[in-house]
Amino acid sequence: MAAKREFIENYFNDDVVAVARRLIGAQFLVNHVGGTIIETEAYAPDDPASHSFRGPTPRSRPMFGAPGTVYVYRSYGVHWCVNFVCRPGNAVLIRALFPTDGIEHMIERRAVPDRRKLCAGPGRLTQALGIDLEHNERPLSDLPFDFAPAPVESGVIAGPRIGITKATDLAWRFGLPDSKYLSRPFTKNGPSAV
DNA sequence: GGGGAGATTATCT
DNA sequence: GATAATCTCCCCG
């Protein structure tokens, strides 16, 4: 559907930090397996922690595609991580979901049967949803993806991003601090409501 | 339940 | 040749 693609391009054609905040509460499914986004991080082209920092490379090329493009990369040679592209060079890393759909499929794919950790982390959620390089550079508006915004008015906080060594001062991680399905808790001090 | 080591490989310098 | 947007397991208590 052309209207759907246009809606999604519009949704992601915005400031990457605003989109990262806005994505909390949205529904994300792959082949009908997925859940509610509860944790994200923003990455920008002028951000030393971003894959797009030194311009397009074979790996980061999808980050310079149309808003709403899916960017998948291999992390630590072991895990897949999934991002949604915003404006060129900008993308939001999806770090955790609250599982709602296809939980039995997730349990099958995940070696560790801890329900709380099915989608609690960027590597875990791609494993649970069956995301790999095959999904790289494809539009979020097309199958097998399903994306539905669901704005969360309050209760979202910001904090420093996880697992990076550069630009650690930026509070570009967003999430629902009370959820038990986060990749890691938000610390008491520092972060603030957004 | 918390800290630390090791896994494992594409990517870029 | 070093690094990396991570995860799991093992040890300790």
Coordinates of C-alpha atoms (C1' of nucleotides) in Angstrom, one line a residue:
Chain A
M1 CA 0.0 0.0 0.0
A2 CA 1.5 3.3 -1.1
A3 CA -0.3 5.2 1.7
K4 CA 1.3 3.1 4.3
R5 CA 4.8 3.7 2.9
E6 CA 4.1 7.4 2.8
F7 CA 2.9 7.4 6.4
I8 CA 6.0 5.6 7.6
E9 CA 8.4 7.7 5.6
N10 CA 6.8 10.7 7.1
Y11 CA 6.9 9.3 10.6
F12 CA 10.7 8.7 10.3
N13 CA 11.5 11.9 8.4
D14 CA 12.2 13.8 11.6
D15 CA 14.9 14.5 14.1
V16 CA 16.4 11.1 15.2
V17 CA 16.2 11.9 18.9
A18 CA 12.5 12.9 18.6
V19 CA 11.8 9.6 16.7
A20 CA 13.7 7.5 19.3
R21 CA 11.5 9.0 22.0
R22 CA 8.3 8.7 19.9
L23 CA 9.0 5.0 19.1
I24 CA 8.4 4.0 22.8
G25 CA 5.0 2.3 22.9
A26 CA 4.9 1.4 19.2
Q27 CA 4.1 -2.1 18.0
F28 CA 6.8 -3.9 16.0
L29 CA 6.2 -7.4 14.5
V30 CA 8.1 -9.6 12.0
N31 CA 6.0 -12.4 10.5
H32 CA 3.5 -11.7 13.3
V33 CA 6.1 -12.2 16.0
G34 CA 7.0 -9.2 18.2
G35 CA 5.7 -6.7 20.7
T36 CA 5.8 -3.2 22.1
I37 CA 8.9 -1.1 21.8
I38 CA 10.1 -0.2 25.3
E39 CA 13.7 0.8 24.8
T40 CA 15.5 2.7 22.0
E41 CA 18.7 4.6 21.2
A42 CA 19.4 7.4 18.7
Y43 CA 22.5 7.6 16.4
A44 CA 23.3 10.6 14.3
P45 CA 25.9 11.3 11.5
D46 CA 27.8 13.8 13.6
D47 CA 27.9 11.4 16.5
P48 CA 31.3 9.5 17.0
A49 CA 29.4 6.5 18.3
S50 CA 27.4 6.1 15.1
H51 CA 28.2 3.8 12.2
S52 CA 27.4 6.7 9.9
F53 CA 30.0 9.0 11.5
R54 CA 32.6 8.6 8.7
G55 CA 30.0 8.6 5.9
P56 CA 28.6 5.7 4.0
T57 CA 30.5 2.5 4.0
P58 CA 29.4 -0.9 2.8
R59 CA 28.0 -1.7 6.2
S60 CA 26.4 1.7 7.0
R61 CA 25.0 2.4 3.5
P62 CA 21.4 1.5 4.6
M63 CA 21.6 4.3 7.2
F64 CA 21.7 6.7 4.3
G65 CA 18.6 5.3 2.6
A66 CA 15.0 6.5 2.8
P67 CA 13.3 7.2 6.1
G68 CA 11.7 4.0 7.3
T69 CA 14.5 1.7 6.0
V70 CA 15.5 -1.2 8.2
Y71 CA 19.2 -1.4 9.0
V72 CA 20.6 -4.7 10.3
Y73 CA 24.3 -5.2 11.3
R74 CA 26.3 -7.8 13.1
S75 CA 27.4 -7.0 16.6
Y76 CA 30.6 -8.4 18.2
G77 CA 30.7 -11.0 15.4
V78 CA 27.8 -12.8 17.1
H79 CA 24.5 -11.0 17.3
W80 CA 22.3 -9.1 14.9
C81 CA 21.0 -5.6 15.8
V82 CA 18.1 -3.8 14.1
N83 CA 17.6 -0.1 13.5
F84 CA 15.0 2.1 11.8
V85 CA 16.5 4.8 9.6
C86 CA 15.3 8.4 10.0
R87 CA 16.9 11.2 8.0
P88 CA 20.1 10.3 6.0
G89 CA 22.8 9.1 8.4
N90 CA 20.4 8.9 11.3
A91 CA 18.9 5.7 12.8
V92 CA 17.2 4.4 16.0
L93 CA 18.5 1.2 17.5
I94 CA 15.7 -1.0 18.9
R95 CA 17.0 -2.3 22.2
A96 CA 14.0 -4.0 23.9
L97 CA 10.4 -5.1 23.3
F98 CA 7.7 -6.2 25.7
P99 CA 6.7 -9.4 23.9
T100 CA 3.0 -9.6 22.9
D101 CA 2.7 -11.7 19.8
G102 CA 4.1 -15.2 18.8
I103 CA 5.7 -15.8 22.2
E104 CA 5.9 -19.5 21.5
H105 CA 8.0 -18.8 18.4
M106 CA 10.3 -16.6 20.4
I107 CA 10.8 -19.3 23.0
E108 CA 11.7 -21.7 20.2
R109 CA 14.3 -19.4 18.7
R110 CA 15.9 -18.3 22.0
A111 CA 18.3 -20.8 23.6
V112 CA 17.6 -19.3 27.0
P113 CA 13.9 -19.8 28.0
D114 CA 13.8 -16.9 30.4
R115 CA 10.5 -15.1 29.4
R116 CA 11.7 -11.8 30.7
K117 CA 14.8 -11.9 28.5
L118 CA 13.1 -12.9 25.2
C119 CA 13.5 -9.4 23.8
A120 CA 15.5 -7.7 26.5
G121 CA 18.4 -6.5 24.5
P122 CA 19.2 -5.7 20.8
G123 CA 20.8 -9.1 20.2
R124 CA 18.1 -11.0 22.0
L125 CA 15.2 -9.4 20.2
T126 CA 16.6 -10.0 16.8
Q127 CA 17.0 -13.7 17.7
A128 CA 13.5 -13.9 19.1
L129 CA 12.0 -12.2 16.0
G130 CA 14.1 -14.1 13.5
I131 CA 15.8 -10.9 12.2
D132 CA 19.0 -11.3 10.2
L133 CA 20.8 -9.8 7.2
E134 CA 18.0 -10.9 5.0
H135 CA 16.0 -8.0 6.4
N136 CA 18.7 -5.4 5.9
E137 CA 17.9 -2.4 3.8
R138 CA 14.2 -3.3 3.4
P139 CA 11.3 -0.9 4.1
L140 CA 9.6 -1.2 7.4
S141 CA 6.3 -0.5 5.6
D142 CA 6.5 -3.8 3.7
L143 CA 6.1 -7.4 4.8
P144 CA 7.2 -9.3 6.8
F145 CA 7.2 -6.2 9.0
D146 CA 4.3 -4.7 10.9
F147 CA 4.7 -1.3 12.4
A148 CA 2.0 0.6 14.3
P149 CA 2.6 3.8 16.3
A150 CA 1.1 4.0 19.8
P151 CA 2.1 7.2 21.5
V152 CA 3.0 7.1 25.2
E153 CA 2.3 10.4 26.8
S154 CA 4.3 10.1 30.0
G155 CA 6.6 7.8 31.9
V156 CA 9.4 7.8 29.3
I157 CA 12.8 8.7 30.5
A158 CA 16.2 9.4 28.8
G159 CA 19.6 8.3 29.9
P160 CA 23.1 7.6 28.5
R161 CA 23.4 5.0 25.7
I162 CA 24.7 1.5 26.5
G163 CA 27.8 -0.3 25.3
I164 CA 29.5 2.6 23.6
T165 CA 32.9 4.3 24.3
K166 CA 32.3 7.6 22.5
A167 CA 29.8 10.4 23.1
T168 CA 28.8 8.8 26.4
D169 CA 27.6 12.1 27.7
L170 CA 24.5 12.2 25.4
A171 CA 21.2 11.1 26.9
W172 CA 20.0 9.5 23.7
R173 CA 18.6 6.3 25.3
F174 CA 14.9 6.2 25.8
G175 CA 12.6 3.8 27.6
L176 CA 10.0 2.9 30.2
P177 CA 12.0 2.7 33.4
D178 CA 9.5 0.6 35.3
S179 CA 9.5 -2.2 32.8
K180 CA 11.0 -5.6 33.7
Y181 CA 11.7 -6.3 30.1
L182 CA 14.5 -3.7 29.6
S183 CA 18.0 -4.7 28.4
R184 CA 19.3 -3.0 31.5
P185 CA 17.7 -0.7 34.2
F186 CA 17.8 3.0 33.9
T187 CA 19.8 4.4 36.8
K188 CA 18.1 6.7 39.4
N189 CA 20.2 9.8 38.9
G190 CA 21.1 11.4 35.6
P191 CA 18.1 10.4 33.5
S192 CA 15.0 12.6 33.4
A193 CA 11.4 12.4 32.2
V194 CA 10.9 13.3 28.6
Chain B
dG1 C1' 22.4 -11.4 42.2
dG2 C1' 26.6 -9.3 40.7
dG3 C1' 31.1 -9.0 38.4
dG4 C1' 34.2 -10.7 34.9
dA5 C1' 36.1 -13.4 31.1
dG6 C1' 35.5 -15.4 26.7
dA7 C1' 33.1 -16.1 22.3
dT8 C1' 33.6 -14.9 17.4
dT9 C1' 33.9 -12.3 12.9
dA10 C1' 32.7 -8.3 9.8
dT11 C1' 34.4 -3.9 9.4
dC12 C1' 37.5 -0.3 9.1
dT13 C1' 42.4 1.8 10.0
Chain C
dG1 C1' 45.7 -5.8 13.6
dA2 C1' 42.3 -3.7 16.7
dT3 C1' 37.8 -2.8 17.7
dA4 C1' 33.0 -3.6 18.4
dA5 C1' 25.5 -0.1 19.3
dT6 C1' 26.4 -7.9 23.0
dC7 C1' 25.3 -12.2 25.4
dT8 C1' 26.0 -16.1 28.3
dC9 C1' 28.2 -18.7 31.6
dC10 C1' 30.9 -19.4 35.6
dC11 C1' 32.4 -18.1 40.1
dC12 C1' 31.7 -15.9 44.3
dG13 C1' 29.0 -15.0 48.2

